[in-house]
mmCIF file of C-alpha atoms in Angstrom:
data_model
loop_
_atom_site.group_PDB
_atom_site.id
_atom_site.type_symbol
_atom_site.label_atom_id
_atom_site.label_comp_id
_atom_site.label_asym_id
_atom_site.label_seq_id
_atom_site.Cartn_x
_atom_site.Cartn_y
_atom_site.Cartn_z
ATOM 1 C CA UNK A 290 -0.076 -12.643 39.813
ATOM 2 C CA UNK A 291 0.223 -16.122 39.622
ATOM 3 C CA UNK A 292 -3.049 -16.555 41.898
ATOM 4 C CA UNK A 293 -4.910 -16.043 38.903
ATOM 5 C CA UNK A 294 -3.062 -18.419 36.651
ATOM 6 C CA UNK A 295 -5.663 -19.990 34.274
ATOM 7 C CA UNK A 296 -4.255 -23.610 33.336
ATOM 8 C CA UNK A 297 -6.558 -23.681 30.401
ATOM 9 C CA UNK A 298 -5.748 -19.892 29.356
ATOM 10 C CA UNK A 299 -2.194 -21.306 29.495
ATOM 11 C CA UNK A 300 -3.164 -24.340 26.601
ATOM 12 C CA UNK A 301 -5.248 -22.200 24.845
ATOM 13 C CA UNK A 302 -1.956 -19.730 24.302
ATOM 14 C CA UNK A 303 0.378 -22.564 23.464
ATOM 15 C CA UNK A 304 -2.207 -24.011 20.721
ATOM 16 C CA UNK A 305 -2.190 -20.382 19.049
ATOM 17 C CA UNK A 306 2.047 -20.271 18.893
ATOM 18 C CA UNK A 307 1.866 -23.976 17.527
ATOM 19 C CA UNK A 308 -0.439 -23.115 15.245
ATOM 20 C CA UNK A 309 1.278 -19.437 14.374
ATOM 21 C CA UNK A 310 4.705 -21.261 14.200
ATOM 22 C CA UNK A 311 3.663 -24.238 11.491
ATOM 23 C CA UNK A 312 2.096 -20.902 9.766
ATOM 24 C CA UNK A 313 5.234 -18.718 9.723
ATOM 25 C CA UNK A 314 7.085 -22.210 8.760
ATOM 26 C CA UNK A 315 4.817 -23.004 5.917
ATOM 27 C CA UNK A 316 5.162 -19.335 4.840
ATOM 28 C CA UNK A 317 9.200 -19.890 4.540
ATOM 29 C CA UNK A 318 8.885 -23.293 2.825
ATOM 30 C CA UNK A 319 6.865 -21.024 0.193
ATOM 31 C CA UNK A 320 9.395 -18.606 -0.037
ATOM 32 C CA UNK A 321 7.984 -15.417 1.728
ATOM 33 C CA UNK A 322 10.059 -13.453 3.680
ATOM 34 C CA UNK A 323 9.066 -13.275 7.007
ATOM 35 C CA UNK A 324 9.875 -9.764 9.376
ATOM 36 C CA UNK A 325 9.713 -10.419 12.574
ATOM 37 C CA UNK A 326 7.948 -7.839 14.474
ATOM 38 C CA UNK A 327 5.768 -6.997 17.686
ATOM 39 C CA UNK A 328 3.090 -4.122 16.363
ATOM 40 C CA UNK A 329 2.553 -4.643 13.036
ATOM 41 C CA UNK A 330 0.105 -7.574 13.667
ATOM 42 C CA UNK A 331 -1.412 -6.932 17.022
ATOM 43 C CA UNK A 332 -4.946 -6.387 16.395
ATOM 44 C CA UNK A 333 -6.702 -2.695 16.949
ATOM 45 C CA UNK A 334 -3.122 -1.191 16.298
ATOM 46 C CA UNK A 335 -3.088 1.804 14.567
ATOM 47 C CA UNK A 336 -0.704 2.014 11.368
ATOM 48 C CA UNK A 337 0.668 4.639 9.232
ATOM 49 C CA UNK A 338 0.056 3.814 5.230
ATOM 50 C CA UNK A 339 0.837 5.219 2.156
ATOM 51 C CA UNK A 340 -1.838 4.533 -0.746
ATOM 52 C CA UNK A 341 -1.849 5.522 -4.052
ATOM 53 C CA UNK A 342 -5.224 5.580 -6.287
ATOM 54 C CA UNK A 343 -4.909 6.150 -9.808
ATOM 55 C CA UNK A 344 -8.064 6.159 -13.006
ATOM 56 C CA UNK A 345 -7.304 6.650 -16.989
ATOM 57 C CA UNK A 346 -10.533 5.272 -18.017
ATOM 58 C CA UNK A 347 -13.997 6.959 -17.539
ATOM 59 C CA UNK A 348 -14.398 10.490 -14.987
ATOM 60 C CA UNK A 349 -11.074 9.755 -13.152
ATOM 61 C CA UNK A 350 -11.964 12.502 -10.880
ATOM 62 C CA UNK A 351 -14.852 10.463 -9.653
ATOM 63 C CA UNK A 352 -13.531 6.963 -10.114
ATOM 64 C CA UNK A 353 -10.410 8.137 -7.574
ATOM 65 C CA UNK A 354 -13.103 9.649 -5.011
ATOM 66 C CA UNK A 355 -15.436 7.214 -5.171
ATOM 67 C CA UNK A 356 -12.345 4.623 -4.230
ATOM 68 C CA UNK A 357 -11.838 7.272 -1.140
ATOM 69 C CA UNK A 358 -15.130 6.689 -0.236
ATOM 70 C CA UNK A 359 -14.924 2.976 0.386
ATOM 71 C CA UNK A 360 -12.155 3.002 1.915
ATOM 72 C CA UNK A 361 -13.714 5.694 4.381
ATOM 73 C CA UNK A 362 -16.514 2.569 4.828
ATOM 74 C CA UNK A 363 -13.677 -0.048 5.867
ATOM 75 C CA UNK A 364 -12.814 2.116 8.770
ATOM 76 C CA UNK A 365 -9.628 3.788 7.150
ATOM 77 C CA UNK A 366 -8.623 7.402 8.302
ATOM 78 C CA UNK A 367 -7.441 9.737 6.264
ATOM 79 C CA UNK A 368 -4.636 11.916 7.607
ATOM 80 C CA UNK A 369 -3.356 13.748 4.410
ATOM 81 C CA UNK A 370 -4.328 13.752 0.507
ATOM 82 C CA UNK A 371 -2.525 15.183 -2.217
ATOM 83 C CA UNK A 372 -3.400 17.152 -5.130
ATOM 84 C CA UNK A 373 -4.418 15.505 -8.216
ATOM 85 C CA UNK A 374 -1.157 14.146 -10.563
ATOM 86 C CA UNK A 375 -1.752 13.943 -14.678
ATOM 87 C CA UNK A 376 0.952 11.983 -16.210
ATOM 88 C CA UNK A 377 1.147 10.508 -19.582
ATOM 89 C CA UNK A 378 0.210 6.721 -19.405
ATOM 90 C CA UNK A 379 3.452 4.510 -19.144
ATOM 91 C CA UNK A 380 4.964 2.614 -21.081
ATOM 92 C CA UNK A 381 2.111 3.145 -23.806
ATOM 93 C CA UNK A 382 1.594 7.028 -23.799
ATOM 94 C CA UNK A 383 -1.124 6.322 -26.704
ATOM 95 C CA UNK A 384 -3.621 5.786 -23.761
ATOM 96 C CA UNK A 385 -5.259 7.885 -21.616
ATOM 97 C CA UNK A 386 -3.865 9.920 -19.358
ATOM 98 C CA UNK A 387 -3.965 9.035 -15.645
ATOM 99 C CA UNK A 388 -4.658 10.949 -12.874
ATOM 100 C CA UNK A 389 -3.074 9.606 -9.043
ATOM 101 C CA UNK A 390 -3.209 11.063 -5.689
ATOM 102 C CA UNK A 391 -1.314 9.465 -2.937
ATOM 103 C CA UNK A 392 -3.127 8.941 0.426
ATOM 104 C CA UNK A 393 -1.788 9.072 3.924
ATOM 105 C CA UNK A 394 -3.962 6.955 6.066
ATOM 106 C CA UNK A 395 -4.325 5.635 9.742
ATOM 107 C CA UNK A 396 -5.380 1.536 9.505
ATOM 108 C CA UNK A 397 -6.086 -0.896 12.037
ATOM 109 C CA UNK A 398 -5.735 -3.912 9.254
ATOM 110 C CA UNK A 399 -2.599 -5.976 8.588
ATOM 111 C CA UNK A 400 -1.230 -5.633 5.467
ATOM 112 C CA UNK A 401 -3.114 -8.388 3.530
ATOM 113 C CA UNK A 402 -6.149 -7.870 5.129
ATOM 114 C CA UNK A 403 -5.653 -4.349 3.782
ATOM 115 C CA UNK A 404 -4.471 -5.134 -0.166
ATOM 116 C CA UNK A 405 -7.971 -7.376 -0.408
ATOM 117 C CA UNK A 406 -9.852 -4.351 0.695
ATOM 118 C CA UNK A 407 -7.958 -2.504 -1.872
ATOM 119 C CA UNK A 408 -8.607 -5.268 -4.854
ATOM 120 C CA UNK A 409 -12.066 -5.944 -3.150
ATOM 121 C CA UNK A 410 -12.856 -1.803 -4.120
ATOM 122 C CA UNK A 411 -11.274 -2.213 -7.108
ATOM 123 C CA UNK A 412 -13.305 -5.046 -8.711
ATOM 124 C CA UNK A 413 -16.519 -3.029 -7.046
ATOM 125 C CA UNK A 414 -15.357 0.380 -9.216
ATOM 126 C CA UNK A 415 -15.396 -1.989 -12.522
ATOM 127 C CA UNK A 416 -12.014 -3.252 -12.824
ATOM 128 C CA UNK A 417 -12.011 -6.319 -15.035
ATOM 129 C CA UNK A 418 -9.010 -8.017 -15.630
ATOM 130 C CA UNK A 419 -6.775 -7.340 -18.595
ATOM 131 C CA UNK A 420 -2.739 -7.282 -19.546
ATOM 132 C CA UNK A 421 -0.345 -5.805 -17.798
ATOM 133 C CA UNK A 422 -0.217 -1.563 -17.753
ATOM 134 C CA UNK A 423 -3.102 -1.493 -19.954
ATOM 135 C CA UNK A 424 -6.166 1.180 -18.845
ATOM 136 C CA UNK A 425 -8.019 0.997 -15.895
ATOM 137 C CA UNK A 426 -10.364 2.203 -14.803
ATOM 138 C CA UNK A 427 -8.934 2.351 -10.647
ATOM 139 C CA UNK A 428 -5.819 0.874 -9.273
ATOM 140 C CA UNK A 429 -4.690 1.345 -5.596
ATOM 141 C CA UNK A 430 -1.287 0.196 -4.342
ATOM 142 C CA UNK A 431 0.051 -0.235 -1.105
ATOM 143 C CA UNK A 432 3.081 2.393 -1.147
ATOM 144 C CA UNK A 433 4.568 2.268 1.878
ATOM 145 C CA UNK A 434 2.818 0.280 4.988
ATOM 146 C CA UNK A 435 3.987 1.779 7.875
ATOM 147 C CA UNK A 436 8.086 1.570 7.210
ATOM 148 C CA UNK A 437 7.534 -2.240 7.044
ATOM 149 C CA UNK A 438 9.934 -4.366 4.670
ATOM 150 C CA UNK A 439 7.773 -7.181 3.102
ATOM 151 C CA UNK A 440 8.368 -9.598 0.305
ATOM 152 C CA UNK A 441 4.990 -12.247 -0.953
ATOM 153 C CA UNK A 442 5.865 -13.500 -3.936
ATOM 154 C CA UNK A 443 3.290 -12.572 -6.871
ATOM 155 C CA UNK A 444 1.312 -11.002 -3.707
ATOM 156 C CA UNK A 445 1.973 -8.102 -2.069
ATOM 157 C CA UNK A 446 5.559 -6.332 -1.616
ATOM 158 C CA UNK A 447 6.728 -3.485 0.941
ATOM 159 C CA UNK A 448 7.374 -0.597 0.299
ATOM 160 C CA UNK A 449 5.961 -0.851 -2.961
ATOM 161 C CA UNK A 450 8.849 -2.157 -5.208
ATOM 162 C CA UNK A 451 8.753 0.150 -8.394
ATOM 163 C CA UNK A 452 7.342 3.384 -6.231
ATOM 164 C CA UNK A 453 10.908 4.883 -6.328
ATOM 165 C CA UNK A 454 11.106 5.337 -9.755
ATOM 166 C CA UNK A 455 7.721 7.121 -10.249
ATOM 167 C CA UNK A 456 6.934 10.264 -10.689
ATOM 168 C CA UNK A 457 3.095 10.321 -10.243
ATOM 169 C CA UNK A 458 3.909 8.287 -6.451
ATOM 170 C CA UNK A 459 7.110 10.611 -5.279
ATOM 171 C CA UNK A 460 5.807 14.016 -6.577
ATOM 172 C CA UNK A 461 2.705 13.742 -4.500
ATOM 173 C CA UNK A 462 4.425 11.785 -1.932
ATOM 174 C CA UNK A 463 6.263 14.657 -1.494
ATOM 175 C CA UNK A 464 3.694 17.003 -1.058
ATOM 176 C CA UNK A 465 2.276 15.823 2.122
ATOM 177 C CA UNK A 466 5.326 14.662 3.261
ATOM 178 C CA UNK A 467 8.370 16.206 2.953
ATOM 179 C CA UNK A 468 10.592 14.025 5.515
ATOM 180 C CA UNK A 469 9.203 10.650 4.209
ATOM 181 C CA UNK A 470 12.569 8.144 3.597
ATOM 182 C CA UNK A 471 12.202 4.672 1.748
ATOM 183 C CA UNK A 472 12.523 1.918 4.350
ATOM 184 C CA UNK A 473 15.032 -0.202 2.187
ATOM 185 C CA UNK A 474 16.856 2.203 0.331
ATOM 186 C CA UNK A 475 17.052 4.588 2.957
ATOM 187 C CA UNK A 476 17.293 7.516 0.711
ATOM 188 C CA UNK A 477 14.422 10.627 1.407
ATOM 189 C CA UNK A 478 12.197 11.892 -0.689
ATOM 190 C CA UNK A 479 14.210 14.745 -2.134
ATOM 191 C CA UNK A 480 16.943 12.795 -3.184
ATOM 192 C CA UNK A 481 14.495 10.152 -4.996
ATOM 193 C CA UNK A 482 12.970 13.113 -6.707
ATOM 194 C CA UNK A 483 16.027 14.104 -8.066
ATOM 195 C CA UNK A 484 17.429 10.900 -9.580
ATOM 196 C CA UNK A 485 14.188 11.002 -11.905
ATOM 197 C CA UNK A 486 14.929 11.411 -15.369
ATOM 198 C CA UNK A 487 13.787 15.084 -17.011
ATOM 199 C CA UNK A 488 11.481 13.738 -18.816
ATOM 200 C CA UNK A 489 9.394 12.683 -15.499
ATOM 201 C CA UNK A 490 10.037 15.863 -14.273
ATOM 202 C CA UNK A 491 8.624 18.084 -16.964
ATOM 203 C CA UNK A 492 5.482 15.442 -18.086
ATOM 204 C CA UNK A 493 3.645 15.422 -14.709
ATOM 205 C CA UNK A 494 1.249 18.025 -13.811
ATOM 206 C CA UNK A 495 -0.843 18.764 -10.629
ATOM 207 C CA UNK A 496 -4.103 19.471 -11.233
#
């Protein structure tokens, strides 16, 4: 009631939308696309996330669990994990093979907070950096955070902008859930699956 009307509560909230507002308008000036939305932010709210892990250098096996493990420690709950995916390396198939899994998760962390976690484990499993597609020895990408449509430049993009043409994300994707539908595309997972060439088709292999 409005008994219990704090004046100074009252400032305190207008400061924070000033200060969110020159945010959100320095954000634009910068060119990032800004989705306006009530839940995705609000702090101790539970999300629904799509990560994929994937290794071609060293034990894969124990580079991708050891990355499960860490996340485990930055309070991230599994919900469902796939099978493990061997696919040729792309677009050099002269390197090692990789081996992905694709997580379903429960986080409480917006999406940045949640891609430095990601790079933070990374760097902490050995990754070093080197050129573009070339072995590694863990990668995790944010595949789909919760539906949400998100565009930082050279930073972080949702869903996941190249996840729809590959085979090692959709085919295990696919396997823990069946009804999953891009959020920009708005096509399911079936259909996705089959607009893959053969060749992607035929060259992946659950281990």
């Amino acid at each position: 009631s409005y008994s219990n009307h704090n004046p100074t509560d009252e400032r305190k909230l207008l400061l924070n939308k000033r200060e969110i507002n020159k945010l959100i308008g320095k954000m634009q000036r910068d060119g990032f696309t800004i989705v306006p939305t009530k839940m995705y932010f609000k702090k101790g709210k539970a999300k629904i996330v799509y990560l994929g892990i994937g290794s071609n250098l060293g034990v894969r096996s124990e580079n991708i669990e050891k990355a499960k493990f860490h996340l485990k420690e930055n309070n991230i709950k599994f919900i469902s994990i796939s099978k493990y995916y061997e696919t040729p390396s792309w677009p050099n198939p002269n390197y090692p093979k990789y081996l992905n899994i694709i997580l379903k998760i429960i986080s409480y962390h917006d999406p940045l907070s949640l891609l430095n976690i990601c790079k933070k484990i990374e760097i902490s499993l050995g990754r070093k950096k080197s050129k573009k597609n070339s072995p590694r020895i863990c990668d995790i990408d944010i595949i789909d955070f919760h539906g949400m449509k998100l565009n930082i430049k050279s930073k972080l993009n949702l869903p996941h902008k190249r996840m729809h043409k590959r085979n090692f994300v959709l085919l295990p994707l696919f396997e823990i859930e069946k009804n999953w539908k891009h959020p920009s595309k708005k096509l399911d997972i079936k259909t996705l699956i089959s607009l893959l060439p053969v060749d992607d088709i035929t060259s992946i292999k659950q281990i």
